[in-house]
Amino acid sequence: MRRVIIAGNWKMYKTPTESINFVKELVEKEKKYDNRDVLICPPFTSLYPVSEILRNSSIKLGAQNVFFEDVGPYTGEISPFMLKDIGVEYVICGHSERRNIFGETDEIINKKVKRVVETGMKAILCVGEKLEQRENGETFKVVENQIKKSLEKIDNIENVVIAYEPVWAIGTGKTALPEQAEEVHIFIRELISKIYNKDIAENLIIIYGGSVKPENIDQLMKEKDIDGVLVGGACLQIDSFLRIIDYRG
Ligand code: 13P
């Protein structure tokens, strides 16, 4: 049975002070579930103070990005070891905002995923097509290409979570229909089965991201191959994030 992951990607929102206040309230109000993991991914500057608050809670800590070297003259970068040291368990790799605004390629993302899993953390590999690509019928081809390149020479795939985040659904309020997302999730599982094997594919956690809200979470989670969600905007308010965590699937 695959565990459910409900992850909040804060993107570039909340100062350390705002983060501390938010997480204190979240920890107080969050219910415990046996079958789901809750994860928050604050900005780098908030990770350490938030990790201290999460120490006695079941909520896990994730980072939004990482560099693929361990130490060295890389001004402005953060290494996997630094994240691991403060209790980060998951790292988002290849978010479409990193790909499209900061020019991250599949080759760079591959190196990041590799170092994250080698360092003993889990990588959340983001893939997804742009609107034009969907309209041209290229969704599967784009996703296949991103997955094949980003997972090249990565054996410990059990430490990888795949997040299907169609770019046209991110921050637009336009969620993929549950069946549209499910179709791509099934495609990803079949692809992983071909690249690795059926067992690995069956155990792979595949989550959906793109305008997930309290209004659509229950429908999305009813789909068999949607194992959780990566939430942007709706994870920034306690009540909406709590409602998403408390989905009825
Ligand atoms: P929104 O939920 O704001 O659409 O963002 C999704 C996302 O990019 C999560 O990583």
PDB file of N, CA and C in Angstrom, residues 5 9-10 48 153 158 220:
ATOM      1  N   ILE A   5       1.101  11.338   0.362  1.00  0.00           N
ATOM      2  CA  ILE A   5       1.901  12.511   0.755  1.00  0.00           C
ATOM      3  C   ILE A   5       1.115  13.783   0.431  1.00  0.00           C
ATOM      4  N   ASN A   9       4.228  23.401  -0.882  1.00  0.00           N
ATOM      5  CA  ASN A   9       5.391  24.123  -1.419  1.00  0.00           C
ATOM      6  C   ASN A   9       5.133  25.610  -1.217  1.00  0.00           C
ATOM      7  N   TRP A  10       5.854  26.205  -0.274  1.00  0.00           N
ATOM      8  CA  TRP A  10       5.599  27.616   0.069  1.00  0.00           C
ATOM      9  C   TRP A  10       6.134  28.577  -0.986  1.00  0.00           C
ATOM     10  N   TYR A  48      15.695  26.171   9.092  1.00  0.00           N
ATOM     11  CA  TYR A  48      16.241  25.818  10.408  1.00  0.00           C
ATOM     12  C   TYR A  48      15.261  26.118  11.551  1.00  0.00           C
ATOM     13  N   LYS A 153      20.559   6.710 -14.750  1.00  0.00           N
ATOM     14  CA  LYS A 153      21.571   6.128 -13.836  1.00  0.00           C
ATOM     15  C   LYS A 153      21.202   6.313 -12.359  1.00  0.00           C
ATOM     16  N   GLU A 158      13.375   3.986  -5.094  1.00  0.00           N
ATOM     17  CA  GLU A 158      12.403   3.953  -3.973  1.00  0.00           C
ATOM     18  C   GLU A 158      12.488   5.230  -3.139  1.00  0.00           C
ATOM     19  N   LEU A 220      -9.822  14.719  -6.454  1.00  0.00           N
ATOM     20  CA  LEU A 220      -8.506  14.269  -6.941  1.00  0.00           C
ATOM     21  C   LEU A 220      -8.070  13.001  -6.208  1.00  0.00           C
TER      22      LEU A 220
END
